Tab-separated table of C-alpha atoms in Angstrom:
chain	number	residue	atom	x	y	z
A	1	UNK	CA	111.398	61.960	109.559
A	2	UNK	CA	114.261	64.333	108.869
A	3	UNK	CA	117.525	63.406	109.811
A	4	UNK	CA	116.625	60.378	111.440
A	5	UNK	CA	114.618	62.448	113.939
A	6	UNK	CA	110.962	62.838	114.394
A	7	UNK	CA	109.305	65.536	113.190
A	8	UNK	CA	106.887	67.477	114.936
A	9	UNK	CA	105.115	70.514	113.518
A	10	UNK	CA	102.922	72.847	114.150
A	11	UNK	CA	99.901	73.313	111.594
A	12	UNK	CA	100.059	76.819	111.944
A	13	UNK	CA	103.874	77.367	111.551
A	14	UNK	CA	104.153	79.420	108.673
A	15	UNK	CA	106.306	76.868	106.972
A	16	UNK	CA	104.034	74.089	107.453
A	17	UNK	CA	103.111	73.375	103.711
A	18	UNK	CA	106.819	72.954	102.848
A	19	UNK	CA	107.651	70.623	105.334
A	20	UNK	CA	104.654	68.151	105.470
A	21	UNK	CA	105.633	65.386	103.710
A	22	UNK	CA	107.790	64.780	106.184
A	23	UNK	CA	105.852	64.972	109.599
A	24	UNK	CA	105.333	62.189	112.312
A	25	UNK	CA	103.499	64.204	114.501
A	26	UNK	CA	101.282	67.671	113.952
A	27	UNK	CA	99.687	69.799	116.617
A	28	UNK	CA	97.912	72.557	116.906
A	29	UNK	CA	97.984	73.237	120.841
A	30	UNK	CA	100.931	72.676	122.732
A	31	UNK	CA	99.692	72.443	125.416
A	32	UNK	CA	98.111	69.467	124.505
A	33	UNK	CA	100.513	67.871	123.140
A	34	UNK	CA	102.794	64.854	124.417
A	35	UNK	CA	106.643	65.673	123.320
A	36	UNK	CA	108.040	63.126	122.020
A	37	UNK	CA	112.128	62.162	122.370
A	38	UNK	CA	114.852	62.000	119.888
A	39	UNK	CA	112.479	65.055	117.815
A	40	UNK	CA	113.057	67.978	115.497
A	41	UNK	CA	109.849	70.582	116.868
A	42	UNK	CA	108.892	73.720	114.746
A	43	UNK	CA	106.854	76.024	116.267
A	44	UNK	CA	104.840	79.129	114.649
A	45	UNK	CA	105.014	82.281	116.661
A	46	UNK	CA	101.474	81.839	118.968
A	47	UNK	CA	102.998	78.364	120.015
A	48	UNK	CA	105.946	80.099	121.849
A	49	UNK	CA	103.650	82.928	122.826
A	50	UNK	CA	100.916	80.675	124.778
A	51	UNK	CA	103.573	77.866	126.262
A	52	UNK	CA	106.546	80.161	126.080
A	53	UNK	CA	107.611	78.199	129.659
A	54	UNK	CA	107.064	75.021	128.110
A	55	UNK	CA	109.101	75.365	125.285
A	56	UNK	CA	111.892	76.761	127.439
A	57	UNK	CA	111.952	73.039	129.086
A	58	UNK	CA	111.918	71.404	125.658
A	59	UNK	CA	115.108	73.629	124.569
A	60	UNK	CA	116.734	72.414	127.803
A	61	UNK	CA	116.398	68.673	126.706
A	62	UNK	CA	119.273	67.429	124.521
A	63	UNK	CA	116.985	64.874	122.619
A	64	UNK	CA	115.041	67.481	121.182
A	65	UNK	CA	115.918	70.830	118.660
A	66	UNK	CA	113.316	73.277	118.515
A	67	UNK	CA	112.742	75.444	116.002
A	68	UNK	CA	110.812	78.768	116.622
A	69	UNK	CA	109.421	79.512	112.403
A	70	UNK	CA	108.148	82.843	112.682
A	71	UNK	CA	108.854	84.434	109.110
A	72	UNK	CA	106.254	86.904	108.960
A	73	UNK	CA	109.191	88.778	110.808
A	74	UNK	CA	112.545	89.425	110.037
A	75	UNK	CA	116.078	91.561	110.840
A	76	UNK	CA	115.036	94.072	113.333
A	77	UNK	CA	111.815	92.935	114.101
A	78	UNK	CA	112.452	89.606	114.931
A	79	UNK	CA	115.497	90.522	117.461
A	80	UNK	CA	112.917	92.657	119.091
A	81	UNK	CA	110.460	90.082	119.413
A	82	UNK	CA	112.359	87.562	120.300
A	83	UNK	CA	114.815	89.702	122.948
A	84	UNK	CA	112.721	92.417	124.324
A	85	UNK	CA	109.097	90.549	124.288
A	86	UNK	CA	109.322	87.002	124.389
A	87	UNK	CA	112.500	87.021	126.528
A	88	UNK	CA	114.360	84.162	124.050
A	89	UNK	CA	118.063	85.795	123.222
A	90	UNK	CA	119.759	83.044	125.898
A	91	UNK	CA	117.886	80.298	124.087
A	92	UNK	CA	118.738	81.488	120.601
A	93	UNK	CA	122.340	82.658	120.903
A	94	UNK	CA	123.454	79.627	122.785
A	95	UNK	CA	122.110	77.247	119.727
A	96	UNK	CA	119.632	75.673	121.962
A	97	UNK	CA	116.879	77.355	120.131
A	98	UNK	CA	116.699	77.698	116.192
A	99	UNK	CA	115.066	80.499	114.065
A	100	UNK	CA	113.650	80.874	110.540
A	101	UNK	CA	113.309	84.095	109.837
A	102	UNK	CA	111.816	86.325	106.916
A	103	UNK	CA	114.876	88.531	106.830
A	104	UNK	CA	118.589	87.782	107.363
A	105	UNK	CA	120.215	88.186	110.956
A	106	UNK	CA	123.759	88.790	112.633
A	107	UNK	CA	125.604	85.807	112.898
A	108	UNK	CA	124.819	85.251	116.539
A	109	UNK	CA	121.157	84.608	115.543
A	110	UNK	CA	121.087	80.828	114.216
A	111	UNK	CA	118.488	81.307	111.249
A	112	UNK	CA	117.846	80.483	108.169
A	113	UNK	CA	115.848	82.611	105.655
A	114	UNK	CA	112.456	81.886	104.415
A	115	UNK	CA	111.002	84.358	101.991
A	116	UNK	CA	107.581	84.341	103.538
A	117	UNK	CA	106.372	87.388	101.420
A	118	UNK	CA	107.565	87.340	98.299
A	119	UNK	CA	106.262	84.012	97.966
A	120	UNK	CA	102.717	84.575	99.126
A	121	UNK	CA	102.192	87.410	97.159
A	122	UNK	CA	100.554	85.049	94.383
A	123	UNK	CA	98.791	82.917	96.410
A	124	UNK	CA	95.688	84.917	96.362
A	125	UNK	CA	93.154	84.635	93.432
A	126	UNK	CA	92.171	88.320	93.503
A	127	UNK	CA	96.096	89.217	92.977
A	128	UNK	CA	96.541	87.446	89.997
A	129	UNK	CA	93.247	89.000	88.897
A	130	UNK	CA	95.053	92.341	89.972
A	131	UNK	CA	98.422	91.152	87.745
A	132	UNK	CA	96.222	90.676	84.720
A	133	UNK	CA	95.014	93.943	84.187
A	134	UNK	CA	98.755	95.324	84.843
A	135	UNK	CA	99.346	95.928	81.208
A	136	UNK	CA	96.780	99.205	81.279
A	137	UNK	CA	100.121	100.398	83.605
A	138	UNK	CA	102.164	100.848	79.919
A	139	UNK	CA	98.628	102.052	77.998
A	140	UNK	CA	97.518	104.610	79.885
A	141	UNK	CA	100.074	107.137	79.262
A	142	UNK	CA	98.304	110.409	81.241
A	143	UNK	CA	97.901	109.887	84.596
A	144	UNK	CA	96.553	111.611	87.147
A	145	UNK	CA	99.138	110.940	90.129
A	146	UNK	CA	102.728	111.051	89.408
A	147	UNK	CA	103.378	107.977	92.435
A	148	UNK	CA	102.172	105.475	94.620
A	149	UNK	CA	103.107	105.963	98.494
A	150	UNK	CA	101.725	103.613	100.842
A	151	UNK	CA	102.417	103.663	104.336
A	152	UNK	CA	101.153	101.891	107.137
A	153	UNK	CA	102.938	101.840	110.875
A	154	UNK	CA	104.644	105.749	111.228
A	155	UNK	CA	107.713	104.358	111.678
A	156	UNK	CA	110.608	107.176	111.777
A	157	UNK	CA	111.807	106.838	108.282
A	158	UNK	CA	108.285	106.988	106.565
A	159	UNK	CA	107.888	110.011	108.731
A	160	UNK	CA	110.763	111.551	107.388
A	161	UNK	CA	109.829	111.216	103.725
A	162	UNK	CA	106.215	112.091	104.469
A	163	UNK	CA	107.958	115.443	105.888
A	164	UNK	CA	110.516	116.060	103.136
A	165	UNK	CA	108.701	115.277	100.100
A	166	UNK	CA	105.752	117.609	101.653
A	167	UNK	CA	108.318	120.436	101.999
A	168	UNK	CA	109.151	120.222	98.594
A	169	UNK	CA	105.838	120.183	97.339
A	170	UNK	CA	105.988	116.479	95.829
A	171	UNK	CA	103.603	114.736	98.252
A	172	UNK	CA	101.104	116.569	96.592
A	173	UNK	CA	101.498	114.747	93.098
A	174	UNK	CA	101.499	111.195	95.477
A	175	UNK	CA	98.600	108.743	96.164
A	176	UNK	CA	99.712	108.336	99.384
A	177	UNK	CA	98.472	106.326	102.896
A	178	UNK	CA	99.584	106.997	106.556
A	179	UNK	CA	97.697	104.621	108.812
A	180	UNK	CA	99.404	105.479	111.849
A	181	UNK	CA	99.035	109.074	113.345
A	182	UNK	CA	100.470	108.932	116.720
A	183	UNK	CA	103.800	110.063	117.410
A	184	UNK	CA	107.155	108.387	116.899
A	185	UNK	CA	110.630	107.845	118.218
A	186	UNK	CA	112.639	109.725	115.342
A	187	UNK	CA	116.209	108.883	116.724
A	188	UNK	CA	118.001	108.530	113.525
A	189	UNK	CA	116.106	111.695	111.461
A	190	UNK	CA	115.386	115.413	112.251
A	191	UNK	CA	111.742	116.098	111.968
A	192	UNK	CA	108.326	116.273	113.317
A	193	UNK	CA	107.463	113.522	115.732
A	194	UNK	CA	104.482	114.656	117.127
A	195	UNK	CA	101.133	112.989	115.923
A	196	UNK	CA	100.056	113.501	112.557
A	197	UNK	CA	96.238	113.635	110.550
A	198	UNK	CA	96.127	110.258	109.254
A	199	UNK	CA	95.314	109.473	105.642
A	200	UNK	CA	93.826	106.528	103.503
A	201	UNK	CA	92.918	105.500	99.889
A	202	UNK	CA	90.358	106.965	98.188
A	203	UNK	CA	87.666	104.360	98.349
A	204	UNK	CA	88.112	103.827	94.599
A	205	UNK	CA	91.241	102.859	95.225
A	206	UNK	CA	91.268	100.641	98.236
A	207	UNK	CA	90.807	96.635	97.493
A	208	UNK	CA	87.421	95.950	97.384
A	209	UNK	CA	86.590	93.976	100.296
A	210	UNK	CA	87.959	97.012	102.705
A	211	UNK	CA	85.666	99.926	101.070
A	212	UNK	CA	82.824	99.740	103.107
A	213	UNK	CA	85.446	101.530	105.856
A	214	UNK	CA	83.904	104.823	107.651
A	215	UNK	CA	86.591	107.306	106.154
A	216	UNK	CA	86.713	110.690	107.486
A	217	UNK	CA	89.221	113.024	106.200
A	218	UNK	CA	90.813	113.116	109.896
A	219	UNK	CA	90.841	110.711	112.993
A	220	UNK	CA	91.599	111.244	116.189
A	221	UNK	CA	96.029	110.207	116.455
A	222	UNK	CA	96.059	106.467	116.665
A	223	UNK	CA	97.293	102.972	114.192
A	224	UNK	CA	93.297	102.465	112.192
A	225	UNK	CA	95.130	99.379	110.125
A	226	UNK	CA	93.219	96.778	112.254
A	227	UNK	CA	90.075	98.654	111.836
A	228	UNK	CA	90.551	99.645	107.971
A	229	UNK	CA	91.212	96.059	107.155
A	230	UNK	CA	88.740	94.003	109.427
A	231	UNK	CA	91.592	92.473	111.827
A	232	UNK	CA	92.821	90.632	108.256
A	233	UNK	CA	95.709	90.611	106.749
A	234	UNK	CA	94.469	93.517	104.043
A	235	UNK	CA	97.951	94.849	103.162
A	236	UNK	CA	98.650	91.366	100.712
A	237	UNK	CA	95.701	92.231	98.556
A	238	UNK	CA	96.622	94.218	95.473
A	239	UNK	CA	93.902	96.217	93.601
A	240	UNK	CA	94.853	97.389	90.022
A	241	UNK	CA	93.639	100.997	90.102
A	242	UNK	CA	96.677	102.591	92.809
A	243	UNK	CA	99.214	100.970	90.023
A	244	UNK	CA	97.554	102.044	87.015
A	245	UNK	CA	96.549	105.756	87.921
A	246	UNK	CA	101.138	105.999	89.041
A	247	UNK	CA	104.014	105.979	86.805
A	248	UNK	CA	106.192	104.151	89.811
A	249	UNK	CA	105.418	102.914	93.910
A	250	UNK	CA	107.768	104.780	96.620
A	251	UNK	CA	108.160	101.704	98.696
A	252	UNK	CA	109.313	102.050	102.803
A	253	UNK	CA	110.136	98.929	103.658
A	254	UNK	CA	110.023	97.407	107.031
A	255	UNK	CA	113.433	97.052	108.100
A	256	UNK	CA	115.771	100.557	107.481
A	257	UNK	CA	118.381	100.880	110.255
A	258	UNK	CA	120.080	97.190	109.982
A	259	UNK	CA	122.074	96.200	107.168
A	260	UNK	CA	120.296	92.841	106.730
A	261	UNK	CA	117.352	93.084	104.720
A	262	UNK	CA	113.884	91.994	104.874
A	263	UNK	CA	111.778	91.751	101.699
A	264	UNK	CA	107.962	92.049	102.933
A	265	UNK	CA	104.675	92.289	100.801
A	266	UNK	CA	105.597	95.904	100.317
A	267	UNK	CA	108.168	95.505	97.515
A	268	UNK	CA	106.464	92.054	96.435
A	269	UNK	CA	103.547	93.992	95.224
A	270	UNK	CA	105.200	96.112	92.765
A	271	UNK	CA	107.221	92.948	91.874
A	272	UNK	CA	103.800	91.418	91.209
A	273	UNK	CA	102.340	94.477	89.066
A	274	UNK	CA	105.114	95.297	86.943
A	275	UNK	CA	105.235	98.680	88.755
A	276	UNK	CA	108.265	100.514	88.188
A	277	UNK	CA	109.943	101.674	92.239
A	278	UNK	CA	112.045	102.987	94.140
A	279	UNK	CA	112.482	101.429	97.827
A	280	UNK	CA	113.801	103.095	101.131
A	281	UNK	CA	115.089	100.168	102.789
A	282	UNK	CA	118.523	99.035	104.772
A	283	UNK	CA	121.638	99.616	102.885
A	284	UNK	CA	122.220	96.917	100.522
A	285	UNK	CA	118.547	96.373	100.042
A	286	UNK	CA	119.223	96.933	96.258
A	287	UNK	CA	122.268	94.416	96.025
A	288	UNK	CA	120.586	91.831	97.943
A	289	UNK	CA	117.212	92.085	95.542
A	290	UNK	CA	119.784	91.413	92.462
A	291	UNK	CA	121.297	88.920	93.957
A	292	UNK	CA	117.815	86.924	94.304
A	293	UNK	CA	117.498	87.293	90.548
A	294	UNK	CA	115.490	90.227	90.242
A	295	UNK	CA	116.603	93.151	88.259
A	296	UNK	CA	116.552	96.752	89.617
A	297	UNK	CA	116.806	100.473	87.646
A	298	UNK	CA	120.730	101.598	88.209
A	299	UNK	CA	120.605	101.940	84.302
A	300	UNK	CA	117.681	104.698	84.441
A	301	UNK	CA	118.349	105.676	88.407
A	302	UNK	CA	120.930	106.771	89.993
A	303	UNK	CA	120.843	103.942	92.766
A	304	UNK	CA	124.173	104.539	94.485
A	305	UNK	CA	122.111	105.368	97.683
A	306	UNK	CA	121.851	101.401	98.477
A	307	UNK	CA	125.313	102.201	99.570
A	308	UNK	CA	125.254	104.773	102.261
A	309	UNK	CA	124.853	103.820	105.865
A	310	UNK	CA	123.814	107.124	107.449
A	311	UNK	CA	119.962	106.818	107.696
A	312	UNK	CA	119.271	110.539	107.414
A	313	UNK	CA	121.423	110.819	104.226
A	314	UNK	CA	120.192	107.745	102.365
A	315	UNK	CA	116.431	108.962	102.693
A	316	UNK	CA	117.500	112.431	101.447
A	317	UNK	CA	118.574	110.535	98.490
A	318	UNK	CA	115.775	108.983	98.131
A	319	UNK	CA	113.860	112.206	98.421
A	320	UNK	CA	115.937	113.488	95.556
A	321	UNK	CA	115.608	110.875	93.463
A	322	UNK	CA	111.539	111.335	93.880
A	323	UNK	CA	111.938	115.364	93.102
A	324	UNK	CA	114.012	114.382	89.830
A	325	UNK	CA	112.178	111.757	88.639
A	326	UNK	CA	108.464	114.264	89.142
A	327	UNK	CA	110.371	116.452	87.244
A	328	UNK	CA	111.036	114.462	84.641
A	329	UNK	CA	108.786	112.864	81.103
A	330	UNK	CA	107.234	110.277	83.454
A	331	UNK	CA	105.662	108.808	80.002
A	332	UNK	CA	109.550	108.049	78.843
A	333	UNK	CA	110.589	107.181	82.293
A	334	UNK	CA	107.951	104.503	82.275
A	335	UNK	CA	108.706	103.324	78.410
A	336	UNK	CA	112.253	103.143	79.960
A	337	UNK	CA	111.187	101.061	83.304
A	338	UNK	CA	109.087	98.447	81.269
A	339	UNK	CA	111.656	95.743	80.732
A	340	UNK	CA	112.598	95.805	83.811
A	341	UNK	CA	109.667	95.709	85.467
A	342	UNK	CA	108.537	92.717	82.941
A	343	UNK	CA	111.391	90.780	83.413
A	344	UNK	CA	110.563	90.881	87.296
A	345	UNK	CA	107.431	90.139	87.055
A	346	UNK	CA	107.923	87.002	85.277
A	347	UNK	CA	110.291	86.160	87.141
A	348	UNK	CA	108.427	86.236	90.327
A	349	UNK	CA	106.382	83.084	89.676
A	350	UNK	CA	109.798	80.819	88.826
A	351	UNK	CA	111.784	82.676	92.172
A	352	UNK	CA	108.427	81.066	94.433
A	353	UNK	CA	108.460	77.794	92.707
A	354	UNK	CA	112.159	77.378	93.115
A	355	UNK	CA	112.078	78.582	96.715
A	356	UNK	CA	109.723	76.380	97.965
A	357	UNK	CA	110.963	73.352	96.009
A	358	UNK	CA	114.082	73.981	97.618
A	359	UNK	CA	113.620	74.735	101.269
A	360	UNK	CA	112.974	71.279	103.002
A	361	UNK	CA	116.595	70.589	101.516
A	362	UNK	CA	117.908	73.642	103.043
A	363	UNK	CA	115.818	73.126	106.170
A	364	UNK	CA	117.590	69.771	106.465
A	365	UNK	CA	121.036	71.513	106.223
A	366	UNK	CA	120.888	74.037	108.061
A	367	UNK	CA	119.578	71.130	110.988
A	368	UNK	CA	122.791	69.504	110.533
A	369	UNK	CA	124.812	72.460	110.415
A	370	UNK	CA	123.442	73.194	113.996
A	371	UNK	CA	123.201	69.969	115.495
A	372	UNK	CA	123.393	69.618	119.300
A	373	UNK	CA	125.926	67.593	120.891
């Protein structure tokens, strides 16, 4: 029990694991399932999909707080998800619906942050035997790409520094991906948003598992990142190679236009690697990174673009920052990056441990701090 209330869980909430010593009833089908009064419910994300009426009801009955743990999203994504396609902003913003998120949310949003990325990122076996060969990062001095781009979903801020850095002639000296051709809503950036040739790994540089892949050099303008990866979750697999043949990652994270960030697998895998980067994020993405522990560059880089708020401007910064730093002895840079980028990636494994040792106790708080009258 938690809080003197039953607790009844999903198995395939994504914060199962960290909850289960304390469950009096699991499920795996809602529908199936007898509610039971006076209960604390949390429910992954195809729960509410599947018996999205259903769980309406049980938010409606005072005996019972539901919980709707759907991490794998966070910030702007999960406001869309919840308001525009599963219809729940009355539910959440009038308490009688809860949220754990994967990235922090206005203060009308009732949530409470679960870093569901950063600390999965070592839960694979082939990672760590990724992480182990990350020292030939620091011995191989010559390389033969200057920085690692990947990019999945166009969305309008990848686009833009696809554009830019092509303009310039950087992209050129990038091993970069776009998985997504079609066109895209560029509201916030000048630029191309008509489709665009999409662009993998080299096969000797894609994980393993995902090689066998058809790859053309052009497709016809759709989103291939179900097909390249088998349905499966491919983009949590590192592979050594893409961070040993780059002297630092361009990272796009998910989440750009909200100041609230939301850490995904994409900076967690240069985290992992002891990769030196740079990330195009939200403003404050930077200061809220330090303030999880983790150390950034602003002694190497000039990093004062965490601070501005205009989209368009940040990313030119960021574009900028790229041209200098190709410019520049990316052997030194490098030298220069390695504590950093040590420090972090030791302290990755103690940041999990202590984040999961502490989030039943600040799942239990946060119940309180929301209890319904």
């Amino acid at each position: 029990m938690l809080n003197g209330r039953n607790l009844c869980l999903d198995t395939m909430a994504e914060v199962y694991d960290m909850l289960k010593p304390w469950i009096d009833h699991e499920f795996w089908n809602l529908g199936d399932h007898d509610i039971v009064p006076n209960s604390i419910y949390v429910l992954g994300r195809q729960q509410v999909v599947e018996w999205k009426d259903r769980v309406r009801d049980m938010c409606q009955d005072p005996s019972i707080q539901v919980v709707f743990a759907n991490s794998a999203e966070g910030s702007q994504t999960l406001i869309d998800q919840c308001d525009r396609v599963l219809g729940l902003a009355d539910l959440i913003q009038t308490g009688r619906l809860l949220l754990i998120s994967g990235g922090a949310l206005p203060g009308h949003y009732p949530s409470l942050l679960h870093e569901h990325f950063l600390v999965r990122v070592l839960d694979y076996d082939e990672n760590h035997l990724a992480v182990a060969q990350a020292q030939e990062i620091y011995r191989r001095a010559s390389k033969p790409y200057k920085f690692l781009f990947l990019n999945g979903r166009a969305r309008p801020h990848r686009r833009y520094l696809l554009q830019v850095l092509d303009q310039r002639g950087v992209l050129e000296h990038g091993l970069w991906t776009m998985l997504d051709g079609r066109c895209v809503d560029m509201k916030d950036f000048s630029g191309d948003a008509g489709n665009h040739v999409i662009r993998h790994l080299p096969s000797a540089y894609e994980f393993f598992k995902y090689r066998s892949f058809t790859r053309t050099d052009e497709y016809p303008h759709q989103f291939i990142k179900s097909s390249l990866f088998a349905g499966e979750w491919g983009d949590i697999y590192l592979s050594a190679e893409p961070y040993i043949d780059t002297y630092f990652s361009l990272v796009t994270e998910t989440v750009y236009a909200l100041p609230y960030s939301f850490r995904t697998e994409k900076i967690a895998k240069p985290l992992a690697m002891g990769h030196p980067w740079i990330c195009a994020a939200n403003p404050g993405f930077y200061r809220d990174l330090r303030n999880l522990g983790f150390r950034t560059f602003q002694d190497i880089i000039d990093e004062s673009f965490d601070k501005i708020e205009n989209h368009q401007d940040r990313m030119d910064r960021i574009a900028d920052l790229v041209t200098d730093i190709c410019g520049q002895d990316l052997a030194a840079f490098l030298r220069e990056a390695e504590p950093i980028c040590k420090y972090n990636q030791q302290f990755l494994p103690e940041f999990i441990r202590e984040h999961r040792k502490d989030f039943p106790g600040r799942f239990q708080s946060f119940l309180r701090s929301h209890a319904r009258s």
